Every structure is written in C-alpha cells, then in structure tokens.
C-alpha cells in the first residue's frame, strides 16, 4: 500500500483567442493505493479534493468533493486497448475485461458564477473495455497531427476518418451503471428565486449498441419568474442506437451525390439507420405559473410489443390525467385555439393498444 497526505497540481495555460490565461489548482488530500500488482490497483481512495480555476470564458470556478474511491483499476488492460502496437495484424481481439468495477465521488460541490450545485453521490460500476476492430488511437493521433499542422481534411476524408473512429470508440467500452443522487442547484445569493433538484438519475447497460435503462426521479425546478415544474419520474428501456457503419455509408453516398435510397446495397440497411426503444413512461408531472391555474399530467407511457425491423408493429400506451388550462396559450403569437372552441382547459384520458 502507498499513502500520500497531500498532492497539488498547478498549471497555467495561454488562451490566444481571448488574449488571456487560465490558471487552475487541484489539491488531493489523503490519497491511498491498496494492493497494486500486475498492472491492477485493488483500491484507490481519496480524502478531500479541492479545485479552483480562474480566467477563461467560464470565469472563476470552485469545485470539490468530500471523498472518492475506485476499485479494481486494470491499467494493464487499458493500455492493451489503447496502444495500437497491441493490435495483432492491426485488428482488435474483441476480448472484454473489467477495467473498473466501481468508482464513486461523495459530497460534490461546484460554485460557478451566480449558482452553486451540489451532488450527494456520483458513481459508476462495471466499466469494461475491449480492443475494437480497429485501434482508434491511431485515427485520433492522425487527426491531432493534421490539426497542429493546420491541415483541414476535405469532407470525404473527414467522413472516412469518422467512419473508422466513431464505431471504434463506442465499441471499445461498456458500462454496467452510472448513477447520480441528490443533485441540487440554487443561486448563491439566497434572496434570488430559482433552483432545481433531482433525487436520482440512473443509466444502466450503456454500450455502443444502446442503453438498457434510463431513469430520473424526483425532479423539481423553479425559475426566476417563479414558474415551477415537478416530475415524479421519467424513463425508458431498450434504446438501440443506429448502426454506425450503415450511417456513415449513407453519409458517404450522399456526399458523393448519390441517392442512398436507390443504391441496392444500401437500401436493405435503411431500417438500421433509425434508433428504437422498447418502452417509455413519464409519471406525475405538474407545474404552476403566476396568475395561472396549475397543469398536470399523471401518466404518458407506451410499450412496443411487436416490431417490423426497428419500427413498431404493435404496442400499447396511455395518457392519463392530462389537464392543461387554456391560460397557458394566451401569450402565443396567434389566437388561443382552446378559447376559440370555448374551452377553458384541455383534459384527456386515453388508452390504446394495437396488435
């Protein structure tokens, strides 16, 4: 094991576009490494973290955390994935291995401008990496070298680069879960109205192919004009991203002046260009504005029960407790459509199912 009571990192960088400099200072307290062998750190702990930045477009910013830790950090496998020299014959082996089983920051706080933000916990678990088909670091190094030399690739070259880069980067890692708990934001000057809060945000099963589950719970926000919104929960399951390779093949065809839909080799892949989702639900949303009645939405939800390719062939859903007063449309550019129909509100309860 190894312990360091205090580490300080200071740097100043020039910002030529702003004709000024930006300085930063980060202090790490009570860092400790436990059981480091064969390129794997069993556990890394940090006590307090303090960071200050000055200058630049962001202005003065102060950040910190009460503590942090990480478990099973496999730096050897990270290097195996990142270094192009480890790709036999220039091709990745595709072997998944955990490089970080769990990491967490506690007691995060940020003061920037006129707002302060706090997060009770921010964590990540089951972070895996693999060598993708092509080493993405080679493409990145080439792009950086071209930028430093002042060379701007033409559109065709840029598309070819992105065709290799994007699938490789997104195909190199996957994450079991990312979670943020008790996010709060408020004006630093307590007399000013406004603020927001979020009890929980979770992203589970993230990879280059999609997201298994996304959810937020307990969202509330109040603006400086005392407009307030609350949301019980919102989430979706089974999000599938578009096929990156097909996406760039269509972009290349369009860049060459070809109609991709008329290309027999591409038209069969057309359905793979669209994202898809298995289910969605938003529950217990409400809001209020000065001089207006409250609005509410108890539920908006749908679930896909059958597909034709990536498109929904059958499904079911509901809109319940939808009540929206006509007064919210009074400030529009045109006439209020609800008042034109002599309605004082829009109320809706609707359930559907298709087979």
Short mmCIF file of C-alpha atoms in Angstrom, two decimals:
data_model
loop_
_atom_site.label_atom_id
_atom_site.label_comp_id
_atom_site.label_asym_id
_atom_site.label_seq_id
_atom_site.Cartn_x
_atom_site.Cartn_y
_atom_site.Cartn_z
CA UNK A 1 0.00 0.00 0.00
CA UNK A 2 1.05 3.61 -0.55
CA UNK A 3 -0.32 6.81 1.06
CA UNK A 4 0.24 10.47 0.22
CA UNK A 5 -1.11 13.10 2.67
CA UNK A 6 -1.34 15.89 0.09
CA UNK A 7 -0.74 16.36 -3.64
CA UNK A 8 -1.01 19.69 -5.50
CA UNK A 9 -1.26 20.18 -9.26
CA UNK A 10 -0.98 23.76 -10.57
CA UNK A 11 -0.98 24.89 -14.17
CA UNK A 12 -1.46 27.99 -16.28
CA UNK A 13 -2.35 27.86 -19.96
CA UNK A 14 -2.50 30.62 -22.56
CA UNK A 15 -5.78 31.32 -24.34
CA UNK A 16 -4.70 33.16 -27.52
CA UNK A 17 -8.27 33.69 -28.75
CA UNK A 18 -9.15 35.52 -25.52
CA UNK A 19 -5.72 37.16 -25.10
CA UNK A 20 -5.53 35.93 -21.51
CA UNK A 21 -4.51 32.97 -19.39
CA UNK A 22 -6.40 30.38 -17.41
CA UNK A 23 -4.98 29.00 -14.18
CA UNK A 24 -6.02 26.03 -12.11
CA UNK A 25 -5.02 24.44 -8.83
CA UNK A 26 -6.12 20.99 -7.68
CA UNK A 27 -5.32 19.62 -4.22
CA UNK A 28 -5.79 15.95 -3.32
CA UNK A 29 -5.79 15.01 0.35
CA UNK A 30 -5.11 11.60 1.91
CA UNK A 31 -4.73 9.53 -1.25
CA UNK A 32 -4.09 5.84 -0.70
CA UNK A 33 -3.34 2.94 -3.06
CA UNK A 34 -4.04 -0.57 -1.80
CA UNK A 35 -2.58 -3.73 -3.40
CA UNK A 36 -1.06 -2.69 -6.73
CA UNK A 37 0.29 -5.64 -8.70
CA UNK A 38 0.38 -6.91 -12.29
CA UNK A 39 -0.97 -3.60 -13.56
CA UNK A 40 -4.10 -3.76 -11.37
CA UNK A 41 -4.87 -1.47 -8.41
CA UNK A 42 -7.22 -3.21 -5.99
CA UNK A 43 -8.46 0.05 -4.48
CA UNK A 44 -7.68 3.76 -4.66
CA UNK A 45 -9.04 6.16 -2.01
CA UNK A 46 -9.04 9.93 -1.82
CA UNK A 47 -9.96 12.08 1.13
CA UNK A 48 -10.91 15.62 0.19
CA UNK A 49 -10.50 17.15 -3.29
CA UNK A 50 -10.34 20.91 -3.89
CA UNK A 51 -10.09 22.59 -7.30
CA UNK A 52 -10.01 26.26 -8.26
CA UNK A 53 -9.97 27.75 -11.76
CA UNK A 54 -9.59 31.39 -12.75
CA UNK A 55 -9.77 33.12 -16.11
CA UNK A 56 -11.19 31.95 -19.41
CA UNK A 57 -14.79 32.02 -20.59
CA UNK A 58 -16.05 30.14 -17.53
CA UNK A 59 -14.68 32.76 -15.13
CA UNK A 60 -13.83 31.80 -11.56
CA UNK A 61 -14.95 28.30 -10.62
CA UNK A 62 -14.50 26.41 -7.33
CA UNK A 63 -15.13 22.66 -7.14
CA UNK A 64 -14.59 19.95 -4.60
CA UNK A 65 -15.60 16.60 -3.17
CA UNK A 66 -15.57 15.18 0.33
CA UNK A 67 -14.20 11.80 -0.73
CA UNK A 68 -13.74 9.40 -3.65
CA UNK A 69 -12.73 5.81 -4.25
CA UNK A 70 -12.26 3.31 -7.07
CA UNK A 71 -11.97 -0.48 -7.02
CA UNK A 72 -10.18 -2.89 -9.37
CA UNK A 73 -8.46 -0.47 -11.76
CA UNK A 74 -6.90 -2.62 -14.51
CA UNK A 75 -4.40 -0.24 -16.10
CA UNK A 76 -2.70 -3.12 -17.91
CA UNK A 77 -5.87 -3.90 -19.90
CA UNK A 78 -6.48 -0.19 -20.53
CA UNK A 79 -3.02 0.01 -22.13
CA UNK A 80 -3.80 -3.20 -24.07
CA UNK A 81 -6.86 -1.45 -25.57
CA UNK A 82 -5.33 1.99 -26.13
CA UNK A 83 -1.91 1.12 -27.62
CA UNK A 84 -2.10 0.34 -31.37
CA UNK A 85 1.05 -1.80 -31.03
CA UNK A 86 -1.04 -4.35 -29.12
CA UNK A 87 -3.36 -4.96 -32.08
CA UNK A 88 -2.07 -8.13 -33.79
CA UNK A 89 -2.07 -7.52 -37.52
CA UNK A 90 -3.80 -4.20 -36.90
CA UNK A 91 -7.02 -5.94 -35.77
CA UNK A 92 -8.54 -5.93 -32.30
CA UNK A 93 -9.12 -9.15 -30.36
CA UNK A 94 -12.57 -8.09 -29.06
CA UNK A 95 -11.99 -9.58 -25.61
CA UNK A 96 -13.99 -7.82 -22.89
CA UNK A 97 -12.37 -7.36 -19.46
CA UNK A 98 -13.37 -5.22 -16.46
CA UNK A 99 -11.09 -2.20 -16.05
CA UNK A 100 -13.02 -0.56 -13.21
CA UNK A 101 -15.54 -2.43 -11.11
CA UNK A 102 -16.72 0.52 -9.02
CA UNK A 103 -15.97 4.22 -8.52
CA UNK A 104 -17.74 6.90 -6.53
CA UNK A 105 -17.46 10.57 -5.57
CA UNK A 106 -19.30 11.81 -2.47
CA UNK A 107 -20.17 15.34 -1.40
CA UNK A 108 -19.52 17.11 -4.71
CA UNK A 109 -19.96 20.88 -4.84
CA UNK A 110 -19.49 23.44 -7.61
CA UNK A 111 -19.61 27.23 -7.34
CA UNK A 112 -19.62 28.98 -10.71
CA UNK A 113 -20.83 32.49 -11.42
CA UNK A 114 -24.11 33.04 -9.59
CA UNK A 115 -25.04 29.42 -8.97
CA UNK A 116 -23.91 26.68 -6.63
CA UNK A 117 -24.51 23.00 -7.30
CA UNK A 118 -24.18 20.01 -5.00
CA UNK A 119 -24.33 16.25 -5.65
CA UNK A 120 -24.51 13.79 -2.77
CA UNK A 121 -23.11 10.85 -4.76
CA UNK A 122 -21.88 10.25 -8.30
CA UNK A 123 -20.93 6.69 -9.12
CA UNK A 124 -20.09 4.19 -11.83
CA UNK A 125 -19.87 0.40 -11.80
CA UNK A 126 -18.82 -2.43 -14.11
CA UNK A 127 -16.79 -0.47 -16.64
CA UNK A 128 -15.42 -2.92 -19.24
CA UNK A 129 -13.12 -2.36 -22.21
CA UNK A 130 -12.04 -4.35 -25.25
CA UNK A 131 -9.97 -3.86 -28.36
CA UNK A 132 -12.41 -2.82 -31.12
CA UNK A 133 -11.92 -3.90 -34.72
CA UNK A 134 -9.51 -1.03 -35.40
CA UNK A 135 -7.27 0.92 -32.97
CA UNK A 136 -8.94 4.32 -32.55
CA UNK A 137 -5.86 5.99 -31.08
CA UNK A 138 -4.14 5.84 -34.49
CA UNK A 139 -7.00 7.78 -36.08
CA UNK A 140 -7.04 10.30 -33.22
CA UNK A 141 -3.28 10.87 -33.45
CA UNK A 142 -3.57 11.46 -37.20
CA UNK A 143 -6.41 13.96 -36.69
CA UNK A 144 -4.49 15.82 -33.98
CA UNK A 145 -1.33 15.93 -36.09
CA UNK A 146 -3.29 17.34 -39.05
CA UNK A 147 -4.86 19.98 -36.81
CA UNK A 148 -1.50 21.04 -35.38
CA UNK A 149 -0.11 21.31 -38.92
CA UNK A 150 -3.07 23.47 -39.91
CA UNK A 151 -4.38 20.90 -42.41
CA UNK A 152 -8.15 20.74 -42.79
CA UNK A 153 -9.36 17.43 -44.30
CA UNK A 154 -11.91 17.65 -47.09
CA UNK A 155 -15.43 16.35 -46.47
CA UNK A 156 -14.74 12.92 -47.95
CA UNK A 157 -11.60 12.45 -45.84
CA UNK A 158 -13.39 13.65 -42.70
CA UNK A 159 -16.23 11.16 -43.29
CA UNK A 160 -13.75 8.32 -43.85
CA UNK A 161 -12.00 9.22 -40.61
CA UNK A 162 -15.26 9.34 -38.65
CA UNK A 163 -16.36 6.02 -40.17
CA UNK A 164 -13.34 4.38 -38.52
CA UNK A 165 -13.24 6.48 -35.37
CA UNK A 166 -16.82 6.52 -34.06
CA UNK A 167 -17.56 2.76 -34.17
CA UNK A 168 -14.13 2.03 -32.69
CA UNK A 169 -14.53 4.40 -29.74
CA UNK A 170 -18.11 3.42 -28.91
CA UNK A 171 -17.30 -0.25 -29.44
CA UNK A 172 -14.37 -0.18 -27.00
CA UNK A 173 -16.27 0.19 -23.72
CA UNK A 174 -19.48 -0.61 -21.92
CA UNK A 175 -20.78 0.46 -18.50
CA UNK A 176 -22.99 -1.50 -16.17
CA UNK A 177 -24.43 1.51 -14.35
CA UNK A 178 -23.91 5.25 -13.88
CA UNK A 179 -25.85 6.91 -11.08
CA UNK A 180 -26.21 10.40 -9.63
CA UNK A 181 -28.06 11.01 -6.36
CA UNK A 182 -29.44 14.17 -4.76
CA UNK A 183 -28.49 16.86 -7.24
CA UNK A 184 -29.34 20.39 -6.09
CA UNK A 185 -28.73 23.80 -7.62
CA UNK A 186 -29.50 27.24 -6.22
CA UNK A 187 -28.47 30.87 -6.64
CA UNK A 188 -25.51 31.82 -4.47
CA UNK A 189 -27.44 34.93 -3.41
CA UNK A 190 -30.16 33.36 -1.27
CA UNK A 191 -32.61 36.22 -1.85
CA UNK A 192 -32.85 35.41 -5.57
CA UNK A 193 -35.63 32.98 -6.56
CA UNK A 194 -34.98 29.83 -8.55
CA UNK A 195 -33.30 26.50 -8.19
CA UNK A 196 -33.60 22.84 -9.10
CA UNK A 197 -33.33 19.42 -7.52
CA UNK A 198 -33.12 15.84 -8.75
CA UNK A 199 -33.29 12.86 -6.42
CA UNK A 200 -31.89 10.22 -8.73
CA UNK A 201 -30.56 9.75 -12.29
CA UNK A 202 -29.58 6.26 -13.46
CA UNK A 203 -28.20 4.98 -16.76
CA UNK A 204 -27.86 1.19 -16.85
CA UNK A 205 -26.39 -1.05 -19.51
CA UNK A 206 -24.67 1.57 -21.67
CA UNK A 207 -22.67 0.44 -24.73
CA UNK A 208 -22.06 1.38 -28.35
CA UNK A 209 -25.25 -0.51 -29.22
CA UNK A 210 -27.59 1.38 -26.90
CA UNK A 211 -28.86 1.87 -23.35
CA UNK A 212 -30.78 -0.81 -21.44
CA UNK A 213 -32.43 1.59 -18.99
CA UNK A 214 -32.56 5.32 -18.28
CA UNK A 215 -34.50 6.89 -15.41
CA UNK A 216 -34.81 10.11 -13.44
CA UNK A 217 -36.82 10.51 -10.27
CA UNK A 218 -37.91 13.43 -8.13
CA UNK A 219 -37.20 16.39 -10.43
CA UNK A 220 -38.29 19.87 -9.39
CA UNK A 221 -37.32 23.29 -10.73
CA UNK A 222 -38.30 26.91 -10.10
CA UNK A 223 -37.33 29.74 -12.43
CA UNK A 224 -36.51 33.34 -11.54
CA UNK A 225 -40.07 34.29 -12.57
CA UNK A 226 -41.46 31.76 -10.03
CA UNK A 227 -42.59 29.31 -12.70
CA UNK A 228 -42.30 25.85 -11.14
CA UNK A 229 -42.32 22.31 -12.53
CA UNK A 230 -42.27 18.94 -10.76
CA UNK A 231 -41.80 15.48 -12.21
CA UNK A 232 -42.23 12.24 -10.32
CA UNK A 233 -40.31 10.05 -12.75
CA UNK A 234 -39.32 9.66 -16.38
CA UNK A 235 -37.59 6.75 -18.01
CA UNK A 236 -37.18 4.43 -20.96
CA UNK A 237 -35.99 0.88 -21.60
CA UNK A 238 -34.28 -0.81 -24.52
CA UNK A 239 -32.87 2.10 -26.50
CA UNK A 240 -30.97 0.81 -29.55
CA UNK A 241 -28.65 3.23 -31.36
CA UNK A 242 -28.46 3.41 -35.17
CA UNK A 243 -25.89 1.15 -36.83
CA UNK A 244 -22.83 3.42 -37.02
CA UNK A 245 -21.32 1.70 -40.06
CA UNK A 246 -24.52 1.96 -42.09
CA UNK A 247 -24.96 5.57 -41.01
CA UNK A 248 -21.59 6.60 -42.40
CA UNK A 249 -22.07 4.56 -45.58
CA UNK A 250 -25.24 6.54 -46.26
CA UNK A 251 -23.41 9.80 -45.48
CA UNK A 252 -20.60 8.88 -47.90
CA UNK A 253 -23.12 8.04 -50.63
CA UNK A 254 -24.90 11.36 -50.11
CA UNK A 255 -21.57 13.24 -50.11
CA UNK A 256 -20.77 11.70 -53.49
CA UNK A 257 -24.08 12.94 -54.88
CA UNK A 258 -25.71 9.52 -54.88
CA UNK A 259 -29.25 8.87 -53.67
CA UNK A 260 -28.67 6.23 -50.94
CA UNK A 261 -32.25 5.00 -51.19
CA UNK A 262 -31.61 3.95 -54.81
CA UNK A 263 -28.45 2.02 -54.01
CA UNK A 264 -29.36 -1.71 -53.85
CA UNK A 265 -26.50 -2.35 -51.42
CA UNK A 266 -27.71 0.32 -49.02
CA UNK A 267 -31.47 0.28 -49.28
CA UNK A 268 -31.70 -3.02 -47.37
CA UNK A 269 -29.91 -1.39 -44.44
CA UNK A 270 -32.22 1.62 -44.36
CA UNK A 271 -34.17 0.42 -41.33
CA UNK A 272 -30.96 0.12 -39.32
CA UNK A 273 -30.47 3.89 -39.51
CA UNK A 274 -33.24 4.59 -37.02
CA UNK A 275 -32.99 4.26 -33.25
CA UNK A 276 -35.60 2.18 -31.48
CA UNK A 277 -36.95 1.96 -27.95
CA UNK A 278 -38.92 -0.73 -26.10
CA UNK A 279 -40.86 1.39 -23.59
CA UNK A 280 -41.22 4.88 -22.16
CA UNK A 281 -43.05 6.33 -19.15
CA UNK A 282 -43.45 9.78 -17.61
CA UNK A 283 -45.37 9.95 -14.33
CA UNK A 284 -46.74 12.67 -12.05
CA UNK A 285 -45.76 15.86 -13.84
CA UNK A 286 -47.21 19.16 -12.63
CA UNK A 287 -46.48 22.84 -12.90
CA UNK A 288 -47.56 26.30 -11.91
CA UNK A 289 -47.05 29.86 -13.12
CA UNK A 290 -48.05 33.18 -11.53
CA UNK A 291 -51.59 34.14 -12.46
CA UNK A 292 -52.43 30.75 -13.98
CA UNK A 293 -54.03 27.53 -12.83
CA UNK A 294 -51.74 24.55 -12.27
CA UNK A 295 -51.35 21.97 -15.02
CA UNK A 296 -50.75 18.26 -14.54
CA UNK A 297 -50.02 15.04 -16.40
CA UNK A 298 -50.46 11.87 -14.38
CA UNK A 299 -49.05 9.48 -16.99
CA UNK A 300 -47.75 9.28 -20.54
CA UNK A 301 -46.49 5.81 -21.42
CA UNK A 302 -46.06 3.33 -24.25
CA UNK A 303 -44.62 -0.13 -24.76
CA UNK A 304 -43.62 -1.83 -28.01
CA UNK A 305 -44.98 -5.38 -28.16
CA UNK A 306 -44.02 -6.24 -31.75
CA UNK A 307 -41.64 -4.94 -34.40
CA UNK A 308 -41.07 -4.86 -38.15
CA UNK A 309 -37.34 -4.24 -38.30
CA UNK A 310 -36.71 -1.31 -35.98
CA UNK A 311 -40.25 0.06 -36.36
CA UNK A 312 -43.14 -0.65 -34.02
CA UNK A 313 -45.67 -3.08 -35.47
CA UNK A 314 -47.78 -3.38 -32.34
CA UNK A 315 -47.86 -1.75 -28.94
CA UNK A 316 -49.87 -0.22 -26.14
CA UNK A 317 -49.86 3.04 -24.25
CA UNK A 318 -51.77 5.52 -22.15
CA UNK A 319 -52.28 9.20 -21.45
CA UNK A 320 -53.93 9.69 -18.08
CA UNK A 321 -54.80 12.73 -16.01
CA UNK A 322 -53.75 15.23 -18.70
CA UNK A 323 -55.13 18.64 -17.65
CA UNK A 324 -53.82 21.80 -19.31
CA UNK A 325 -55.61 25.14 -18.66
CA UNK A 326 -56.27 27.42 -21.64
CA UNK A 327 -54.49 30.31 -19.92
CA UNK A 328 -51.09 28.82 -20.86
CA UNK A 329 -51.86 29.53 -24.54
CA UNK A 330 -52.91 33.16 -24.01
CA UNK A 331 -49.46 34.65 -24.70
CA UNK A 332 -49.00 32.95 -28.09
CA UNK A 333 -48.48 34.83 -31.33
CA UNK A 334 -51.87 33.78 -32.69
CA UNK A 335 -55.33 33.33 -31.21
CA UNK A 336 -55.74 30.85 -28.38
CA UNK A 337 -57.08 27.65 -30.04
CA UNK A 338 -58.80 26.42 -26.88
CA UNK A 339 -60.66 29.68 -26.26
CA UNK A 340 -61.72 29.74 -29.91
CA UNK A 341 -63.53 26.48 -29.13
CA UNK A 342 -64.91 27.90 -25.86
CA UNK A 343 -62.76 25.52 -23.83
CA UNK A 344 -61.21 26.63 -20.54
CA UNK A 345 -58.85 23.65 -20.44
CA UNK A 346 -57.69 20.59 -22.32
CA UNK A 347 -58.40 17.38 -20.39
CA UNK A 348 -57.50 13.99 -21.75
CA UNK A 349 -57.57 10.34 -20.66
CA UNK A 350 -56.69 7.88 -23.40
CA UNK A 351 -55.59 4.27 -23.59
CA UNK A 352 -54.63 2.45 -26.80
CA UNK A 353 -53.43 -0.98 -27.86
CA UNK A 354 -52.56 -2.14 -31.37
CA UNK A 355 -51.98 -5.73 -32.42
#
